[in-house]
Structures are given as C-alpha cells and as structure tokens.
Amino acid sequence: KHPWLTDVDKQRPRQSNTVLFTGCLGLMQPDVILAALDLVHRIDPDAQALGGLKYCCGDIHLRTGHPEASIANFTNLVRALDTFSPKNVVFICPTCKSYFDLHKPDTEWSWHFITEFLIDHLDKLGEFKEIKAKVTIHDACHLVRGEEPDSETPRKILSAIPGIDLIEIENSKETS
C-alpha cells in the first residue's frame, strides 16, 4: 500500500495545506516519491499526496493526438486536487508542472515544482550534513523550457549542502 491517496471519491481526503502530486512517477519510481514526501513532511507534517492511475495531468494524451482525453484528464486532476482544499500543490514531475503553467487552471491554490517549494522553505528542512561530492545536473526539458522556466532552484538546493562541488556540463540550463 502506498502512503498516497489514489481515489479521492472513495478515500475522501482531509483538508491539507500542501498536496504532493506524484504524477506517473509514483507508478514507476515510488522510492523517489517516498523521498519527496519525506521532505515535504518536514515542511508541512500534515501534507498529503495524490497519485495513481486515475490521475494524469493530460500531457501524454495531448502529445499522442487526443486533445479531448487530455482535457478530461486535466479537469479530473484539478477536481481531485480541489478536494484537499490546498494552499499549495507540489509537483514532482516537471512535465506536470509545465502542463499546469501552460493551461493555468482557475484555482484557489498555487502550484510549484518541488525544488521551488523546497527553496521557499529551506529553513524548515534542518541543517544539512556535509557531503564531499562533485555533482552535475541534467536539467529537465520541461522545467527549463516551459512556460515558467526554472533552472536555478535545483542549483540553490545543492549550494545549500556543504561540500557539494557543482560542475556545470556543457549543455545545461536553457541549452540542455
């Protein structure tokens, strides 16, 4: 059993200021979602997560030539997220975040990519242990070329960790 809701109609979520949307990543890499949920819980212990087959941002349908299915999925996801009455929805998937930026649903809540959310609450994550490592970032295409590009928040997180030596690869940020 996953620690996220997969059906808001049957599970009836409680109100949460923060909701982590797993996207399809939750189906393929639940370990990444569990790590993200741990970080989000450090910021908001009452945060909940939503994922599963029933919820999709709609991007995949749009890209495969099914705009009606895309709209239906997107509308269903926005409705499901509304049931939490959140203030913030946090996306772990850059494609989902980009899709929301493109379509800008009329909601009472705002949405953020996880790195932006973490940077906004870095002080709540606690002190970072020193990690001696050379690190590079493969920027997500949808994150750096989306409607609201962001290549800096992942770098800010890494720069907050003592001992990290960030090495920029030749094709990074907007040229990734």
mmCIF file of N, CA, C and O in Angstrom, residues 75-125:
data_model
loop_
_atom_site.group_PDB
_atom_site.id
_atom_site.type_symbol
_atom_site.label_atom_id
_atom_site.label_comp_id
_atom_site.label_asym_id
_atom_site.label_seq_id
_atom_site.Cartn_x
_atom_site.Cartn_y
_atom_site.Cartn_z
ATOM 1 N N THR A 75 -8.969 18.129 -16.250
ATOM 2 C CA THR A 75 -10.125 18.572 -15.464
ATOM 3 C C THR A 75 -10.344 17.653 -14.261
ATOM 4 O O THR A 75 -10.612 18.126 -13.154
ATOM 5 N N ASN A 76 -10.212 16.346 -14.465
ATOM 6 C CA ASN A 76 -10.359 15.381 -13.382
ATOM 7 C C ASN A 76 -9.290 15.589 -12.312
ATOM 8 O O ASN A 76 -9.572 15.525 -11.112
ATOM 9 N N LEU A 77 -8.054 15.860 -12.734
ATOM 10 C CA LEU A 77 -6.971 16.076 -11.777
ATOM 11 C C LEU A 77 -7.192 17.357 -10.975
ATOM 12 O O LEU A 77 -7.036 17.351 -9.743
ATOM 13 N N VAL A 78 -7.569 18.425 -11.640
ATOM 14 C CA VAL A 78 -7.824 19.685 -10.926
ATOM 15 C C VAL A 78 -8.949 19.480 -9.914
ATOM 16 O O VAL A 78 -8.851 19.917 -8.760
ATOM 17 N N ARG A 79 -10.014 18.787 -10.304
ATOM 18 C CA ARG A 79 -11.129 18.498 -9.393
ATOM 19 C C ARG A 79 -10.641 17.695 -8.189
ATOM 20 O O ARG A 79 -10.983 17.989 -7.048
ATOM 21 N N ALA A 80 -9.815 16.691 -8.453
ATOM 22 C CA ALA A 80 -9.305 15.854 -7.367
ATOM 23 C C ALA A 80 -8.436 16.665 -6.405
ATOM 24 O O ALA A 80 -8.560 16.542 -5.182
ATOM 25 N N LEU A 81 -7.573 17.502 -6.944
ATOM 26 C CA LEU A 81 -6.724 18.338 -6.089
ATOM 27 C C LEU A 81 -7.562 19.322 -5.283
ATOM 28 O O LEU A 81 -7.261 19.598 -4.123
ATOM 29 N N ASP A 82 -8.636 19.839 -5.879
ATOM 30 C CA ASP A 82 -9.534 20.758 -5.167
ATOM 31 C C ASP A 82 -10.138 20.119 -3.919
ATOM 32 O O ASP A 82 -10.424 20.822 -2.949
ATOM 33 N N THR A 83 -10.333 18.791 -3.926
ATOM 34 C CA THR A 83 -10.975 18.141 -2.782
ATOM 35 C C THR A 83 -10.138 18.252 -1.506
ATOM 36 O O THR A 83 -10.667 18.091 -0.409
ATOM 37 N N PHE A 84 -8.848 18.518 -1.637
ATOM 38 C CA PHE A 84 -7.978 18.694 -0.473
ATOM 39 C C PHE A 84 -8.071 20.124 0.090
ATOM 40 O O PHE A 84 -7.550 20.385 1.159
ATOM 41 N N SER A 85 -8.656 21.044 -0.668
ATOM 42 C CA SER A 85 -8.669 22.473 -0.319
ATOM 43 C C SER A 85 -7.263 22.972 0.026
ATOM 44 O O SER A 85 -7.050 23.608 1.065
ATOM 45 N N PRO A 86 -6.300 22.701 -0.846
ATOM 46 C CA PRO A 86 -4.912 23.047 -0.513
ATOM 47 C C PRO A 86 -4.611 24.531 -0.711
ATOM 48 O O PRO A 86 -5.382 25.253 -1.348
ATOM 49 N N LYS A 87 -3.489 24.944 -0.157
ATOM 50 C CA LYS A 87 -2.915 26.248 -0.482
ATOM 51 C C LYS A 87 -1.846 26.063 -1.544
ATOM 52 O O LYS A 87 -1.651 26.919 -2.394
ATOM 53 N N ASN A 88 -1.139 24.927 -1.465
ATOM 54 C CA ASN A 88 -0.052 24.634 -2.390
ATOM 55 C C ASN A 88 -0.159 23.214 -2.913
ATOM 56 O O ASN A 88 -0.385 22.288 -2.131
ATOM 57 N N VAL A 89 0.062 23.073 -4.211
ATOM 58 C CA VAL A 89 0.218 21.760 -4.814
ATOM 59 C C VAL A 89 1.655 21.699 -5.308
ATOM 60 O O VAL A 89 2.138 22.624 -5.966
ATOM 61 N N VAL A 90 2.329 20.620 -4.945
ATOM 62 C CA VAL A 90 3.737 20.453 -5.281
ATOM 63 C C VAL A 90 3.859 19.324 -6.293
ATOM 64 O O VAL A 90 3.367 18.222 -6.064
ATOM 65 N N PHE A 91 4.509 19.637 -7.415
ATOM 66 C CA PHE A 91 4.708 18.629 -8.456
ATOM 67 C C PHE A 91 6.112 18.057 -8.370
ATOM 68 O O PHE A 91 7.082 18.789 -8.245
ATOM 69 N N ILE A 92 6.206 16.753 -8.479
ATOM 70 C CA ILE A 92 7.495 16.083 -8.539
ATOM 71 C C ILE A 92 7.901 15.907 -10.007
ATOM 72 O O ILE A 92 9.058 15.710 -10.316
ATOM 73 N N CYS A 93 6.952 16.033 -10.903
ATOM 74 C CA CYS A 93 7.195 15.845 -12.334
ATOM 75 C C CYS A 93 7.244 17.201 -13.036
ATOM 76 O O CYS A 93 6.280 17.963 -12.971
ATOM 77 N N PRO A 94 8.361 17.503 -13.718
ATOM 78 C CA PRO A 94 8.446 18.781 -14.413
ATOM 79 C C PRO A 94 7.437 18.921 -15.558
ATOM 80 O O PRO A 94 6.999 20.021 -15.870
ATOM 81 N N THR A 95 7.047 17.794 -16.156
ATOM 82 C CA THR A 95 6.058 17.850 -17.233
ATOM 83 C C THR A 95 4.701 18.277 -16.685
ATOM 84 O O THR A 95 4.025 19.128 -17.270
ATOM 85 N N CYS A 96 4.307 17.716 -15.549
ATOM 86 C CA CYS A 96 3.029 18.105 -14.936
ATOM 87 C C CYS A 96 3.047 19.587 -14.568
ATOM 88 O O CYS A 96 2.076 20.307 -14.828
ATOM 89 N N LYS A 97 4.137 20.032 -13.970
ATOM 90 C CA LYS A 97 4.255 21.451 -13.595
ATOM 91 C C LYS A 97 4.144 22.328 -14.831
ATOM 92 O O LYS A 97 3.414 23.324 -14.867
ATOM 93 N N SER A 98 4.837 21.966 -15.897
ATOM 94 C CA SER A 98 4.802 22.729 -17.141
ATOM 95 C C SER A 98 3.398 22.738 -17.747
ATOM 96 O O SER A 98 2.939 23.753 -18.272
ATOM 97 N N TYR A 99 2.707 21.601 -17.669
ATOM 98 C CA TYR A 99 1.356 21.499 -18.206
ATOM 99 C C TYR A 99 0.406 22.431 -17.454
ATOM 100 O O TYR A 99 -0.435 23.102 -18.048
ATOM 101 N N PHE A 100 0.544 22.498 -16.137
ATOM 102 C CA PHE A 100 -0.278 23.420 -15.346
ATOM 103 C C PHE A 100 0.073 24.869 -15.677
ATOM 104 O O PHE A 100 -0.817 25.715 -15.773
ATOM 105 N N ASP A 101 1.361 25.163 -15.843
ATOM 106 C CA ASP A 101 1.764 26.521 -16.225
ATOM 107 C C ASP A 101 1.167 26.915 -17.573
ATOM 108 O O ASP A 101 0.776 28.059 -17.771
ATOM 109 N N LEU A 102 1.112 25.978 -18.485
ATOM 110 C CA LEU A 102 0.568 26.241 -19.819
ATOM 111 C C LEU A 102 -0.933 26.495 -19.777
ATOM 112 O O LEU A 102 -1.438 27.428 -20.397
ATOM 113 N N HIS A 103 -1.660 25.693 -19.014
ATOM 114 C CA HIS A 103 -3.125 25.762 -19.021
ATOM 115 C C HIS A 103 -3.719 26.615 -17.907
ATOM 116 O O HIS A 103 -4.901 26.942 -17.958
ATOM 117 N N LYS A 104 -2.933 26.960 -16.919
ATOM 118 C CA LYS A 104 -3.325 27.874 -15.845
ATOM 119 C C LYS A 104 -4.781 27.703 -15.384
ATOM 120 O O LYS A 104 -5.617 28.573 -15.607
ATOM 121 N N PRO A 105 -5.072 26.593 -14.708
ATOM 122 C CA PRO A 105 -6.446 26.423 -14.232
ATOM 123 C C PRO A 105 -6.791 27.486 -13.191
ATOM 124 O O PRO A 105 -5.920 27.971 -12.469
ATOM 125 N N ASP A 106 -8.051 27.834 -13.143
ATOM 126 C CA ASP A 106 -8.535 28.813 -12.173
ATOM 127 C C ASP A 106 -8.762 28.085 -10.849
ATOM 128 O O ASP A 106 -9.759 27.385 -10.675
ATOM 129 N N THR A 107 -7.797 28.215 -9.939
ATOM 130 C CA THR A 107 -7.866 27.502 -8.667
ATOM 131 C C THR A 107 -7.654 28.472 -7.518
ATOM 132 O O THR A 107 -7.163 29.585 -7.709
ATOM 133 N N GLU A 108 -8.001 28.012 -6.343
ATOM 134 C CA GLU A 108 -7.744 28.770 -5.115
ATOM 135 C C GLU A 108 -6.319 28.517 -4.626
ATOM 136 O O GLU A 108 -5.865 29.171 -3.708
ATOM 137 N N TRP A 109 -5.631 27.548 -5.198
ATOM 138 C CA TRP A 109 -4.304 27.152 -4.766
ATOM 139 C C TRP A 109 -3.257 27.464 -5.827
ATOM 140 O O TRP A 109 -3.575 27.641 -6.991
ATOM 141 N N SER A 110 -2.035 27.524 -5.366
ATOM 142 C CA SER A 110 -0.927 27.729 -6.300
ATOM 143 C C SER A 110 -0.189 26.409 -6.471
ATOM 144 O O SER A 110 -0.341 25.488 -5.673
ATOM 145 N N TRP A 111 0.605 26.311 -7.522
ATOM 146 C CA TRP A 111 1.357 25.090 -7.769
ATOM 147 C C TRP A 111 2.828 25.439 -7.954
ATOM 148 O O TRP A 111 3.180 26.529 -8.388
ATOM 149 N N HIS A 112 3.665 24.472 -7.568
ATOM 150 C CA HIS A 112 5.107 24.667 -7.588
ATOM 151 C C HIS A 112 5.787 23.364 -7.969
ATOM 152 O O HIS A 112 5.292 22.282 -7.631
ATOM 153 N N PHE A 113 6.942 23.465 -8.600
ATOM 154 C CA PHE A 113 7.792 22.294 -8.764
ATOM 155 C C PHE A 113 8.466 22.060 -7.419
ATOM 156 O O PHE A 113 8.690 22.997 -6.646
ATOM 157 N N ILE A 114 8.812 20.847 -7.113
ATOM 158 C CA ILE A 114 9.313 20.515 -5.778
ATOM 159 C C ILE A 114 10.548 21.322 -5.395
ATOM 160 O O ILE A 114 10.680 21.738 -4.245
ATOM 161 N N THR A 115 11.443 21.589 -6.338
ATOM 162 C CA THR A 115 12.651 22.342 -5.975
ATOM 163 C C THR A 115 12.307 23.771 -5.567
ATOM 164 O O THR A 115 12.910 24.315 -4.648
ATOM 165 N N GLU A 116 11.332 24.371 -6.223
ATOM 166 C CA GLU A 116 10.885 25.719 -5.847
ATOM 167 C C GLU A 116 10.265 25.700 -4.448
ATOM 168 O O GLU A 116 10.541 26.570 -3.622
ATOM 169 N N PHE A 117 9.444 24.702 -4.181
ATOM 170 C CA PHE A 117 8.806 24.567 -2.873
ATOM 171 C C PHE A 117 9.861 24.379 -1.780
ATOM 172 O O PHE A 117 9.787 25.001 -0.718
ATOM 173 N N LEU A 118 10.849 23.541 -2.039
ATOM 174 C CA LEU A 118 11.899 23.298 -1.050
ATOM 175 C C LEU A 118 12.721 24.556 -0.784
ATOM 176 O O LEU A 118 13.029 24.867 0.367
ATOM 177 N N ILE A 119 13.075 25.285 -1.829
ATOM 178 C CA ILE A 119 13.849 26.526 -1.652
ATOM 179 C C ILE A 119 13.053 27.534 -0.833
ATOM 180 O O ILE A 119 13.595 28.209 0.035
ATOM 181 N N ASP A 120 11.745 27.626 -1.094
ATOM 182 C CA ASP A 120 10.909 28.571 -0.340
ATOM 183 C C ASP A 120 10.828 28.221 1.142
ATOM 184 O O ASP A 120 10.449 29.066 1.957
ATOM 185 N N HIS A 121 11.145 26.973 1.501
ATOM 186 C CA HIS A 121 11.046 26.518 2.887
ATOM 187 C C HIS A 121 12.344 25.869 3.368
ATOM 188 O O HIS A 121 12.322 25.015 4.260
ATOM 189 N N LEU A 122 13.446 26.263 2.803
ATOM 190 C CA LEU A 122 14.740 25.648 3.114
ATOM 191 C C LEU A 122 15.037 25.666 4.610
ATOM 192 O O LEU A 122 15.593 24.705 5.151
ATOM 193 N N ASP A 123 14.633 26.716 5.289
ATOM 194 C CA ASP A 123 14.896 26.839 6.722
ATOM 195 C C ASP A 123 14.193 25.761 7.545
ATOM 196 O O ASP A 123 14.616 25.425 8.647
ATOM 197 N N LYS A 124 13.139 25.162 7.023
ATOM 198 C CA LYS A 124 12.396 24.140 7.748
ATOM 199 C C LYS A 124 12.965 22.732 7.550
ATOM 200 O O LYS A 124 12.510 21.789 8.194
ATOM 201 N N LEU A 125 13.929 22.605 6.648
ATOM 202 C CA LEU A 125 14.480 21.286 6.363
ATOM 203 C C LEU A 125 15.558 20.865 7.357
ATOM 204 O O LEU A 125 15.998 19.727 7.361
#
